[in-house]
Short mmCIF file of N, CA, C and O in Angstrom, two decimals:
data_model
loop_
_atom_site.label_atom_id
_atom_site.label_comp_id
_atom_site.label_asym_id
_atom_site.label_seq_id
_atom_site.Cartn_x
_atom_site.Cartn_y
_atom_site.Cartn_z
N MET O 45 -36.97 -4.36 45.38
CA MET O 45 -36.77 -5.20 44.22
C MET O 45 -36.14 -4.39 43.09
O MET O 45 -36.51 -3.25 42.86
N ALA O 46 -35.21 -5.01 42.40
CA ALA O 46 -34.55 -4.37 41.27
C ALA O 46 -34.69 -5.26 40.04
O ALA O 46 -34.85 -6.48 40.15
N LYS O 47 -34.60 -4.62 38.88
CA LYS O 47 -34.58 -5.36 37.61
C LYS O 47 -33.12 -5.53 37.21
O LYS O 47 -32.39 -4.55 37.06
N ILE O 48 -32.70 -6.80 37.06
CA ILE O 48 -31.29 -7.11 36.80
C ILE O 48 -31.17 -7.94 35.53
O ILE O 48 -31.92 -8.90 35.34
N LEU O 49 -30.22 -7.58 34.69
CA LEU O 49 -29.91 -8.35 33.48
C LEU O 49 -28.62 -9.12 33.72
O LEU O 49 -27.59 -8.52 34.04
N ILE O 50 -28.68 -10.45 33.56
CA ILE O 50 -27.50 -11.30 33.67
C ILE O 50 -27.08 -11.72 32.26
O ILE O 50 -27.87 -12.35 31.54
N VAL O 51 -25.87 -11.37 31.85
CA VAL O 51 -25.36 -11.70 30.52
C VAL O 51 -24.22 -12.69 30.73
O VAL O 51 -23.13 -12.33 31.17
N GLU O 52 -24.48 -13.94 30.42
CA GLU O 52 -23.52 -15.01 30.72
C GLU O 52 -23.73 -16.16 29.75
O GLU O 52 -24.84 -16.67 29.61
N GLY O 53 -22.66 -16.55 29.07
CA GLY O 53 -22.73 -17.63 28.10
C GLY O 53 -22.82 -19.01 28.72
O GLY O 53 -23.29 -19.96 28.08
N GLU O 54 -22.37 -19.15 29.96
CA GLU O 54 -22.43 -20.44 30.64
C GLU O 54 -23.79 -20.57 31.33
O GLU O 54 -24.08 -19.85 32.29
N ASP O 55 -24.61 -21.49 30.83
CA ASP O 55 -25.97 -21.65 31.34
C ASP O 55 -25.99 -21.88 32.85
O ASP O 55 -26.80 -21.27 33.56
N LEU O 56 -25.12 -22.74 33.35
CA LEU O 56 -25.13 -23.06 34.77
C LEU O 56 -24.85 -21.83 35.64
O LEU O 56 -25.51 -21.61 36.65
N VAL O 57 -23.89 -21.03 35.24
CA VAL O 57 -23.54 -19.82 35.99
C VAL O 57 -24.71 -18.84 35.94
O VAL O 57 -25.11 -18.29 36.97
N ARG O 58 -25.26 -18.62 34.73
CA ARG O 58 -26.40 -17.69 34.59
C ARG O 58 -27.59 -18.14 35.44
O ARG O 58 -28.21 -17.34 36.14
N GLU O 59 -27.89 -19.44 35.41
CA GLU O 59 -29.02 -19.97 36.18
C GLU O 59 -28.79 -19.86 37.68
O GLU O 59 -29.71 -19.53 38.43
N LYS O 60 -27.57 -20.11 38.13
CA LYS O 60 -27.26 -20.03 39.56
C LYS O 60 -27.38 -18.59 40.06
O LYS O 60 -27.97 -18.34 41.12
N LEU O 61 -26.85 -17.64 39.30
CA LEU O 61 -26.96 -16.24 39.69
C LEU O 61 -28.42 -15.78 39.66
O LEU O 61 -28.87 -15.08 40.57
N THR O 62 -29.14 -16.20 38.63
CA THR O 62 -30.56 -15.85 38.51
C THR O 62 -31.33 -16.36 39.72
O THR O 62 -32.10 -15.62 40.35
N PHE O 63 -31.13 -17.61 40.08
CA PHE O 63 -31.83 -18.21 41.21
C PHE O 63 -31.55 -17.43 42.50
O PHE O 63 -32.46 -17.08 43.25
N GLY O 64 -30.28 -17.13 42.76
CA GLY O 64 -29.91 -16.42 43.98
C GLY O 64 -30.50 -15.02 44.03
O GLY O 64 -30.95 -14.56 45.09
N LEU O 65 -30.53 -14.34 42.90
CA LEU O 65 -31.09 -12.98 42.86
C LEU O 65 -32.61 -13.00 43.00
O LEU O 65 -33.19 -12.16 43.68
N GLU O 66 -33.26 -13.98 42.37
CA GLU O 66 -34.72 -14.09 42.49
C GLU O 66 -35.11 -14.44 43.92
O GLU O 66 -36.12 -13.94 44.43
N GLU O 67 -34.30 -15.27 44.58
CA GLU O 67 -34.56 -15.59 46.00
C GLU O 67 -34.52 -14.34 46.86
O GLU O 67 -35.20 -14.27 47.88
N ARG O 68 -33.74 -13.37 46.45
CA ARG O 68 -33.61 -12.11 47.21
C ARG O 68 -34.63 -11.07 46.75
O ARG O 68 -34.54 -9.90 47.11
N GLY O 69 -35.58 -11.48 45.91
CA GLY O 69 -36.68 -10.61 45.52
C GLY O 69 -36.48 -9.79 44.27
O GLY O 69 -37.29 -8.92 43.96
N HIS O 70 -35.41 -10.04 43.52
CA HIS O 70 -35.15 -9.27 42.30
C HIS O 70 -35.80 -9.93 41.08
O HIS O 70 -35.99 -11.14 41.04
N GLU O 71 -36.11 -9.09 40.10
CA GLU O 71 -36.62 -9.56 38.82
C GLU O 71 -35.42 -9.70 37.88
O GLU O 71 -34.70 -8.73 37.65
N VAL O 72 -35.20 -10.91 37.36
CA VAL O 72 -33.99 -11.18 36.60
C VAL O 72 -34.34 -11.61 35.17
O VAL O 72 -35.22 -12.43 34.96
N THR O 73 -33.60 -11.05 34.21
CA THR O 73 -33.68 -11.44 32.81
C THR O 73 -32.31 -11.97 32.43
O THR O 73 -31.29 -11.40 32.84
N GLY O 74 -32.26 -13.04 31.65
CA GLY O 74 -31.00 -13.61 31.22
C GLY O 74 -30.73 -13.41 29.74
O GLY O 74 -31.67 -13.39 28.94
N ALA O 75 -29.46 -13.26 29.39
CA ALA O 75 -29.02 -13.19 28.00
C ALA O 75 -27.81 -14.09 27.85
O ALA O 75 -26.98 -14.19 28.76
N HIS O 76 -27.70 -14.75 26.70
CA HIS O 76 -26.60 -15.69 26.46
C HIS O 76 -25.31 -15.00 26.02
O HIS O 76 -24.23 -15.56 26.14
N ASP O 77 -25.43 -13.80 25.43
CA ASP O 77 -24.25 -13.09 24.96
C ASP O 77 -24.55 -11.60 24.85
O ASP O 77 -25.68 -11.16 25.09
N GLY O 78 -23.54 -10.85 24.49
CA GLY O 78 -23.70 -9.40 24.42
C GLY O 78 -24.70 -8.93 23.39
O GLY O 78 -25.39 -7.93 23.61
N GLN O 79 -24.81 -9.64 22.27
CA GLN O 79 -25.77 -9.22 21.25
C GLN O 79 -27.20 -9.37 21.76
O GLN O 79 -28.02 -8.48 21.58
N GLU O 80 -27.49 -10.49 22.42
CA GLU O 80 -28.82 -10.67 22.99
C GLU O 80 -29.09 -9.61 24.06
O GLU O 80 -30.20 -9.06 24.15
N ALA O 81 -28.06 -9.26 24.83
CA ALA O 81 -28.21 -8.22 25.86
C ALA O 81 -28.52 -6.87 25.23
O ALA O 81 -29.40 -6.14 25.70
N ILE O 82 -27.83 -6.52 24.15
CA ILE O 82 -28.07 -5.25 23.46
C ILE O 82 -29.51 -5.21 22.94
O ILE O 82 -30.19 -4.19 23.06
N ASP O 83 -29.96 -6.32 22.38
CA ASP O 83 -31.34 -6.38 21.89
C ASP O 83 -32.33 -6.16 23.04
O ASP O 83 -33.30 -5.41 22.89
N ILE O 84 -32.09 -6.78 24.17
CA ILE O 84 -32.98 -6.63 25.33
C ILE O 84 -32.91 -5.21 25.88
O ILE O 84 -33.94 -4.59 26.18
N LEU O 85 -31.69 -4.67 26.01
CA LEU O 85 -31.52 -3.33 26.56
C LEU O 85 -32.11 -2.25 25.65
O LEU O 85 -32.42 -1.15 26.11
N GLY O 86 -32.30 -2.57 24.38
CA GLY O 86 -32.91 -1.62 23.46
C GLY O 86 -34.36 -1.33 23.79
O GLY O 86 -34.89 -0.28 23.41
N SER O 87 -35.01 -2.25 24.51
CA SER O 87 -36.44 -2.06 24.79
C SER O 87 -36.82 -2.21 26.27
O SER O 87 -37.99 -2.13 26.60
N HIS O 88 -35.83 -2.44 27.13
CA HIS O 88 -36.11 -2.61 28.56
C HIS O 88 -35.10 -1.83 29.39
O HIS O 88 -33.94 -1.71 29.00
N GLN O 89 -35.53 -1.36 30.54
CA GLN O 89 -34.66 -0.67 31.49
C GLN O 89 -34.28 -1.63 32.62
O GLN O 89 -35.13 -2.41 33.06
N PHE O 90 -33.05 -1.54 33.09
CA PHE O 90 -32.58 -2.37 34.19
C PHE O 90 -31.89 -1.49 35.23
O PHE O 90 -31.31 -0.46 34.89
N ASN O 91 -31.94 -1.94 36.48
CA ASN O 91 -31.25 -1.25 37.56
C ASN O 91 -29.80 -1.68 37.68
O ASN O 91 -28.99 -0.98 38.29
N LEU O 92 -29.47 -2.84 37.07
CA LEU O 92 -28.12 -3.40 37.17
C LEU O 92 -27.92 -4.39 36.03
O LEU O 92 -28.84 -5.13 35.67
N VAL O 93 -26.69 -4.41 35.49
CA VAL O 93 -26.29 -5.40 34.50
C VAL O 93 -25.09 -6.15 35.06
O VAL O 93 -24.15 -5.54 35.55
N VAL O 94 -25.16 -7.48 35.00
CA VAL O 94 -24.03 -8.33 35.37
C VAL O 94 -23.63 -9.04 34.08
O VAL O 94 -24.44 -9.72 33.46
N THR O 95 -22.38 -8.85 33.65
CA THR O 95 -21.97 -9.45 32.38
C THR O 95 -20.65 -10.19 32.48
O THR O 95 -19.72 -9.74 33.16
N ALA O 96 -20.60 -11.33 31.81
CA ALA O 96 -19.33 -12.02 31.62
C ALA O 96 -18.51 -11.18 30.66
O ALA O 96 -19.06 -10.41 29.85
N VAL O 97 -17.20 -11.31 30.72
CA VAL O 97 -16.33 -10.57 29.82
C VAL O 97 -16.12 -11.33 28.52
O VAL O 97 -16.24 -10.77 27.43
N LEU O 98 -15.85 -12.62 28.63
CA LEU O 98 -15.55 -13.43 27.45
C LEU O 98 -16.77 -14.25 27.06
O LEU O 98 -17.22 -15.10 27.81
N MET O 99 -17.33 -13.95 25.87
CA MET O 99 -18.50 -14.66 25.36
C MET O 99 -18.42 -14.74 23.84
O MET O 99 -17.64 -14.02 23.22
N GLU O 100 -19.28 -15.58 23.26
CA GLU O 100 -19.37 -15.70 21.81
C GLU O 100 -20.06 -14.46 21.23
O GLU O 100 -20.65 -13.68 21.96
N ARG O 101 -20.02 -14.33 19.93
CA ARG O 101 -20.62 -13.22 19.17
C ARG O 101 -20.16 -11.88 19.70
O ARG O 101 -19.07 -11.44 19.38
N VAL O 102 -20.96 -11.22 20.52
CA VAL O 102 -20.59 -9.93 21.11
C VAL O 102 -20.16 -10.18 22.55
O VAL O 102 -20.94 -10.69 23.35
N ASP O 103 -18.89 -9.85 22.85
CA ASP O 103 -18.39 -10.15 24.20
C ASP O 103 -18.72 -9.03 25.19
O ASP O 103 -19.33 -8.02 24.83
N GLY O 104 -18.32 -9.24 26.42
CA GLY O 104 -18.63 -8.29 27.49
C GLY O 104 -17.97 -6.94 27.29
O GLY O 104 -18.56 -5.91 27.66
N ILE O 105 -16.79 -6.90 26.72
CA ILE O 105 -16.11 -5.62 26.49
C ILE O 105 -16.88 -4.81 25.45
O ILE O 105 -17.09 -3.60 25.61
N GLN O 106 -17.34 -5.47 24.40
CA GLN O 106 -18.14 -4.78 23.39
C GLN O 106 -19.46 -4.29 23.99
O GLN O 106 -19.92 -3.19 23.68
N LEU O 107 -20.07 -5.10 24.85
CA LEU O 107 -21.30 -4.69 25.52
C LEU O 107 -21.04 -3.49 26.42
O LEU O 107 -21.80 -2.51 26.41
N LEU O 108 -19.96 -3.52 27.19
CA LEU O 108 -19.62 -2.40 28.06
C LEU O 108 -19.38 -1.13 27.25
O LEU O 108 -19.81 -0.04 27.63
N SER O 109 -18.71 -1.26 26.12
CA SER O 109 -18.47 -0.12 25.24
C SER O 109 -19.79 0.45 24.72
O SER O 109 -19.99 1.67 24.69
N TRP O 110 -20.70 -0.43 24.33
CA TRP O 110 -22.02 0.01 23.86
C TRP O 110 -22.78 0.71 24.99
O TRP O 110 -23.40 1.75 24.75
N LEU O 111 -22.72 0.17 26.18
CA LEU O 111 -23.41 0.77 27.32
C LEU O 111 -22.89 2.18 27.62
O LEU O 111 -23.64 3.05 28.07
N GLU O 112 -21.61 2.41 27.38
CA GLU O 112 -21.00 3.72 27.63
C GLU O 112 -21.67 4.82 26.81
O GLU O 112 -21.65 5.98 27.19
N THR O 113 -22.25 4.46 25.68
CA THR O 113 -22.87 5.45 24.79
C THR O 113 -24.28 5.82 25.25
O THR O 113 -24.87 6.74 24.71
N ARG O 114 -24.82 5.13 26.22
CA ARG O 114 -26.21 5.35 26.65
C ARG O 114 -26.28 6.32 27.82
O ARG O 114 -25.49 6.24 28.76
N THR O 115 -27.26 7.21 27.77
CA THR O 115 -27.45 8.15 28.87
C THR O 115 -28.10 7.47 30.07
O THR O 115 -27.95 7.93 31.19
N ASP O 116 -28.81 6.37 29.83
CA ASP O 116 -29.50 5.65 30.90
C ASP O 116 -28.73 4.41 31.36
O ASP O 116 -29.31 3.43 31.78
N ARG O 117 -27.40 4.50 31.30
CA ARG O 117 -26.54 3.36 31.62
C ARG O 117 -26.70 2.93 33.08
O ARG O 117 -26.44 3.73 33.99
N PRO O 118 -27.08 1.67 33.31
CA PRO O 118 -27.15 1.19 34.70
C PRO O 118 -25.75 0.81 35.19
O PRO O 118 -24.82 0.67 34.38
N PRO O 119 -25.59 0.63 36.50
CA PRO O 119 -24.30 0.12 36.99
C PRO O 119 -24.07 -1.29 36.44
O PRO O 119 -25.02 -2.00 36.12
N VAL O 120 -22.80 -1.66 36.34
CA VAL O 120 -22.42 -2.95 35.74
C VAL O 120 -21.40 -3.65 36.62
O VAL O 120 -20.48 -3.03 37.13
N ILE O 121 -21.58 -4.96 36.75
CA ILE O 121 -20.57 -5.83 37.35
C ILE O 121 -20.05 -6.72 36.24
O ILE O 121 -20.83 -7.41 35.56
N ALA O 122 -18.74 -6.73 36.01
CA ALA O 122 -18.11 -7.60 35.01
C ALA O 122 -17.52 -8.81 35.72
O ALA O 122 -16.88 -8.66 36.78
N ILE O 123 -17.75 -10.00 35.16
CA ILE O 123 -17.22 -11.24 35.75
C ILE O 123 -16.43 -12.01 34.69
O ILE O 123 -16.75 -11.95 33.50
N SER O 124 -15.40 -12.73 35.12
CA SER O 124 -14.60 -13.50 34.17
C SER O 124 -13.84 -14.62 34.85
O SER O 124 -13.39 -14.47 35.99
N SER O 125 -13.72 -15.73 34.15
CA SER O 125 -12.86 -16.82 34.60
C SER O 125 -11.62 -16.92 33.72
O SER O 125 -10.79 -17.78 33.91
N GLY O 126 -11.57 -16.05 32.73
CA GLY O 126 -10.44 -16.07 31.82
C GLY O 126 -10.66 -17.06 30.69
O GLY O 126 -11.76 -17.57 30.48
N HIS O 127 -9.57 -17.32 29.98
CA HIS O 127 -9.58 -18.16 28.78
C HIS O 127 -8.17 -18.71 28.67
O HIS O 127 -7.24 -18.10 29.19
N PRO O 128 -7.97 -19.83 27.99
CA PRO O 128 -6.59 -20.34 27.90
C PRO O 128 -5.58 -19.30 27.40
O PRO O 128 -4.44 -19.30 27.81
N ASP O 129 -6.03 -18.39 26.52
CA ASP O 129 -5.12 -17.38 25.99
C ASP O 129 -5.14 -16.07 26.76
O ASP O 129 -4.28 -15.23 26.59
N ILE O 130 -6.18 -15.87 27.61
CA ILE O 130 -6.34 -14.61 28.33
C ILE O 130 -6.66 -14.92 29.79
O ILE O 130 -7.76 -15.37 30.09
N PRO O 131 -5.74 -14.70 30.71
CA PRO O 131 -6.04 -14.95 32.12
C PRO O 131 -7.17 -14.05 32.62
O PRO O 131 -7.37 -12.95 32.11
N ALA O 132 -7.88 -14.51 33.63
CA ALA O 132 -9.03 -13.77 34.17
C ALA O 132 -8.63 -12.36 34.58
O ALA O 132 -9.34 -11.40 34.28
N HIS O 133 -7.50 -12.22 35.26
CA HIS O 133 -7.12 -10.89 35.75
C HIS O 133 -6.89 -9.92 34.59
O HIS O 133 -7.14 -8.73 34.71
N MET O 134 -6.44 -10.42 33.43
CA MET O 134 -6.23 -9.55 32.28
C MET O 134 -7.55 -9.12 31.66
O MET O 134 -7.73 -7.95 31.29
N SER O 135 -8.50 -10.04 31.54
CA SER O 135 -9.80 -9.67 30.97
C SER O 135 -10.53 -8.70 31.89
O SER O 135 -11.19 -7.77 31.44
N LEU O 136 -10.40 -8.89 33.20
CA LEU O 136 -11.04 -7.97 34.15
C LEU O 136 -10.35 -6.61 34.17
O LEU O 136 -11.01 -5.59 34.37
N LEU O 137 -9.06 -6.59 33.94
CA LEU O 137 -8.33 -5.32 33.85
C LEU O 137 -8.87 -4.51 32.68
O LEU O 137 -9.10 -3.30 32.79
N LEU O 138 -9.11 -5.18 31.56
CA LEU O 138 -9.70 -4.51 30.40
C LEU O 138 -11.11 -4.02 30.72
O LEU O 138 -11.49 -2.90 30.37
N ALA O 139 -11.89 -4.84 31.43
CA ALA O 139 -13.27 -4.45 31.80
C ALA O 139 -13.27 -3.23 32.70
O ALA O 139 -14.18 -2.41 32.65
N LYS O 140 -12.22 -3.07 33.53
CA LYS O 140 -12.16 -1.93 34.46
C LYS O 140 -12.09 -0.59 33.71
O LYS O 140 -12.35 0.46 34.30
N THR O 141 -11.78 -0.63 32.42
CA THR O 141 -11.84 0.58 31.60
C THR O 141 -13.25 1.14 31.60
O THR O 141 -13.46 2.34 31.50
N TYR O 142 -14.24 0.26 31.72
CA TYR O 142 -15.65 0.65 31.63
C TYR O 142 -16.40 0.58 32.95
O TYR O 142 -17.41 1.25 33.10
N THR O 143 -15.97 -0.27 33.86
CA THR O 143 -16.68 -0.39 35.14
C THR O 143 -15.68 -0.75 36.25
O THR O 143 -14.82 -1.61 36.04
N PRO O 144 -15.80 -0.12 37.40
CA PRO O 144 -14.88 -0.44 38.49
C PRO O 144 -15.24 -1.75 39.20
O PRO O 144 -14.43 -2.28 39.96
N GLU O 145 -16.44 -2.25 38.94
CA GLU O 145 -16.92 -3.43 39.67
C GLU O 145 -16.66 -4.70 38.88
O GLU O 145 -17.31 -4.97 37.87
N THR O 146 -15.69 -5.50 39.34
CA THR O 146 -15.35 -6.75 38.66
C THR O 146 -15.19 -7.86 39.69
O THR O 146 -14.78 -7.61 40.83
N LEU O 147 -15.52 -9.07 39.26
CA LEU O 147 -15.35 -10.26 40.10
C LEU O 147 -14.79 -11.39 39.25
O LEU O 147 -15.21 -11.58 38.11
N GLU O 148 -13.89 -12.15 39.83
CA GLU O 148 -13.32 -13.30 39.14
C GLU O 148 -14.10 -14.56 39.49
O GLU O 148 -14.54 -14.74 40.61
N LYS O 149 -14.31 -15.40 38.47
CA LYS O 149 -14.96 -16.70 38.69
C LYS O 149 -13.91 -17.67 39.22
O LYS O 149 -12.75 -17.59 38.82
N PRO O 150 -14.25 -18.63 40.03
CA PRO O 150 -15.59 -18.86 40.56
C PRO O 150 -15.99 -17.73 41.49
O PRO O 150 -15.18 -17.22 42.27
N ILE O 151 -17.23 -17.32 41.38
CA ILE O 151 -17.73 -16.16 42.11
C ILE O 151 -17.99 -16.51 43.56
O ILE O 151 -18.65 -17.50 43.86
N ASN O 152 -17.47 -15.68 44.44
CA ASN O 152 -17.79 -15.77 45.86
C ASN O 152 -19.19 -15.21 46.01
O ASN O 152 -19.40 -14.01 45.84
N GLU O 153 -20.16 -16.08 46.29
CA GLU O 153 -21.56 -15.67 46.31
C GLU O 153 -21.84 -14.57 47.33
O GLU O 153 -22.59 -13.63 47.05
N GLU O 154 -21.25 -14.67 48.50
CA GLU O 154 -21.47 -13.65 49.53
C GLU O 154 -21.00 -12.28 49.03
O GLU O 154 -21.72 -11.28 49.17
N ALA O 155 -19.82 -12.24 48.43
CA ALA O 155 -19.29 -10.98 47.91
C ALA O 155 -20.14 -10.48 46.74
O ALA O 155 -20.41 -9.27 46.63
N PHE O 156 -20.59 -11.39 45.88
CA PHE O 156 -21.42 -11.01 44.74
C PHE O 156 -22.73 -10.36 45.19
O PHE O 156 -23.08 -9.27 44.76
N PHE O 157 -23.46 -11.05 46.09
CA PHE O 157 -24.76 -10.53 46.51
C PHE O 157 -24.62 -9.23 47.31
O PHE O 157 -25.46 -8.34 47.21
N ALA O 158 -23.53 -9.10 48.07
CA ALA O 158 -23.28 -7.85 48.81
C ALA O 158 -23.01 -6.71 47.82
O ALA O 158 -23.52 -5.58 48.01
N LEU O 159 -22.26 -6.98 46.77
CA LEU O 159 -21.97 -5.95 45.75
C LEU O 159 -23.24 -5.56 45.00
O LEU O 159 -23.48 -4.38 44.75
N VAL O 160 -24.07 -6.53 44.67
CA VAL O 160 -25.34 -6.24 44.01
C VAL O 160 -26.17 -5.29 44.87
O VAL O 160 -26.66 -4.26 44.38
N GLU O 161 -26.33 -5.60 46.14
CA GLU O 161 -27.14 -4.76 47.02
C GLU O 161 -26.53 -3.37 47.17
O GLU O 161 -27.26 -2.37 47.18
N LYS O 162 -25.21 -3.29 47.26
CA LYS O 162 -24.55 -1.98 47.38
C LYS O 162 -24.83 -1.13 46.14
O LYS O 162 -25.20 0.04 46.26
N LEU O 163 -24.67 -1.70 44.96
CA LEU O 163 -24.87 -0.94 43.73
C LEU O 163 -26.32 -0.50 43.57
O LEU O 163 -26.60 0.62 43.14
N ILE O 164 -27.24 -1.38 43.92
CA ILE O 164 -28.66 -1.03 43.82
C ILE O 164 -29.00 0.10 44.81
O ILE O 164 -29.67 1.06 44.45
N ASN O 165 -28.50 0.00 46.03
CA ASN O 165 -28.74 1.05 47.02
C ASN O 165 -28.09 2.37 46.61
O ASN O 165 -28.68 3.44 46.80
N ASP O 166 -26.88 2.30 46.05
CA ASP O 166 -26.21 3.51 45.57
C ASP O 166 -27.03 4.19 44.48
O ASP O 166 -27.16 5.41 44.45
N GLU O 167 -27.60 3.40 43.57
CA GLU O 167 -28.43 3.95 42.49
C GLU O 167 -29.69 4.59 43.04
O GLU O 167 -30.11 5.65 42.58
N LYS O 168 -30.30 3.95 44.03
CA LYS O 168 -31.50 4.51 44.66
C LYS O 168 -31.18 5.86 45.30
O LYS O 168 -31.95 6.81 45.19
N GLU O 169 -30.04 5.95 45.98
CA GLU O 169 -29.63 7.20 46.62
C GLU O 169 -29.38 8.29 45.58
O GLU O 169 -29.80 9.44 45.78
N LYS O 170 -28.71 7.95 44.48
CA LYS O 170 -28.46 8.93 43.42
C LYS O 170 -29.78 9.43 42.82
O LYS O 170 -29.94 10.62 42.59
N LEU O 171 -30.71 8.52 42.61
CA LEU O 171 -32.01 8.90 42.07
C LEU O 171 -32.75 9.82 43.04
O LEU O 171 -33.31 10.84 42.63
N ALA O 172 -32.74 9.47 44.32
CA ALA O 172 -33.42 10.28 45.33
C ALA O 172 -32.80 11.67 45.40
O ALA O 172 -33.51 12.67 45.53
N GLN O 173 -31.48 11.76 45.32
CA GLN O 173 -30.81 13.06 45.37
C GLN O 173 -31.13 13.90 44.14
O GLN O 173 -31.30 15.11 44.23
N SER O 174 -31.22 13.25 42.99
CA SER O 174 -31.51 14.00 41.77
C SER O 174 -32.95 14.47 41.73
O SER O 174 -33.26 15.46 41.08
N GLU O 175 -33.85 13.78 42.44
CA GLU O 175 -35.25 14.17 42.47
C GLU O 175 -35.58 15.12 43.62
O GLU O 175 -36.62 15.76 43.61
N ALA O 176 -34.70 15.22 44.61
CA ALA O 176 -34.94 16.10 45.76
C ALA O 176 -34.84 17.56 45.32
O ALA O 176 -33.96 17.92 44.53
N PRO O 177 -35.73 18.41 45.81
CA PRO O 177 -35.64 19.82 45.44
C PRO O 177 -34.38 20.45 46.02
O PRO O 177 -34.00 20.16 47.16
N ARG O 178 -33.73 21.26 45.23
CA ARG O 178 -32.55 21.99 45.71
C ARG O 178 -33.02 23.27 46.36
O ARG O 178 -34.08 23.81 46.00
N SER O 179 -32.27 23.79 47.29
CA SER O 179 -32.68 25.01 47.99
C SER O 179 -32.84 26.17 47.00
O SER O 179 -33.69 27.03 47.19
N SER O 180 -32.09 26.18 45.92
CA SER O 180 -32.22 27.24 44.93
C SER O 180 -33.51 27.10 44.12
O SER O 180 -33.94 28.06 43.49
N ASP O 181 -34.12 25.90 44.13
CA ASP O 181 -35.36 25.67 43.41
C ASP O 181 -36.59 26.04 44.22
O ASP O 181 -37.70 26.12 43.69
N LEU O 182 -36.42 26.24 45.52
CA LEU O 182 -37.56 26.51 46.39
C LEU O 182 -37.97 27.98 46.27
O LEU O 182 -37.13 28.89 46.31
N ALA O 183 -39.25 28.21 46.12
CA ALA O 183 -39.76 29.58 46.05
C ALA O 183 -39.88 30.15 47.46
O ALA O 183 -40.27 29.47 48.38
N LEU O 184 -39.52 31.37 47.60
CA LEU O 184 -39.61 32.03 48.89
C LEU O 184 -40.89 32.81 49.02
O LEU O 184 -41.51 33.30 48.19
#
């Protein structure tokens, strides 16, 4: 089980992703925009953040920029359907400045859930490697 933060201004999308992740045994918290996410991240740790790029108040790019300043930054998936003035591929290109993991809406659920599991497993492996004793640390 992982703790996942979903940052999405569209209630239906946020609820659908939340439901699918909870069905897979994850603990999910939702935020309506980047400002709410920053407030939540100030007092809670997450194994993964999934954020829309285009939102009201504080958008996903601002959230990603804020996350870059944190030493405890979790992996992030950026999602976007674009906007009449900004095509999805352009907003995701901007998001790639901060995270390599991006998906265009409508989200392919199979690809989304596979990416979530991959990122969570990658984080677990990194944590295990960082906690494993190094041969130079072993007393002879």
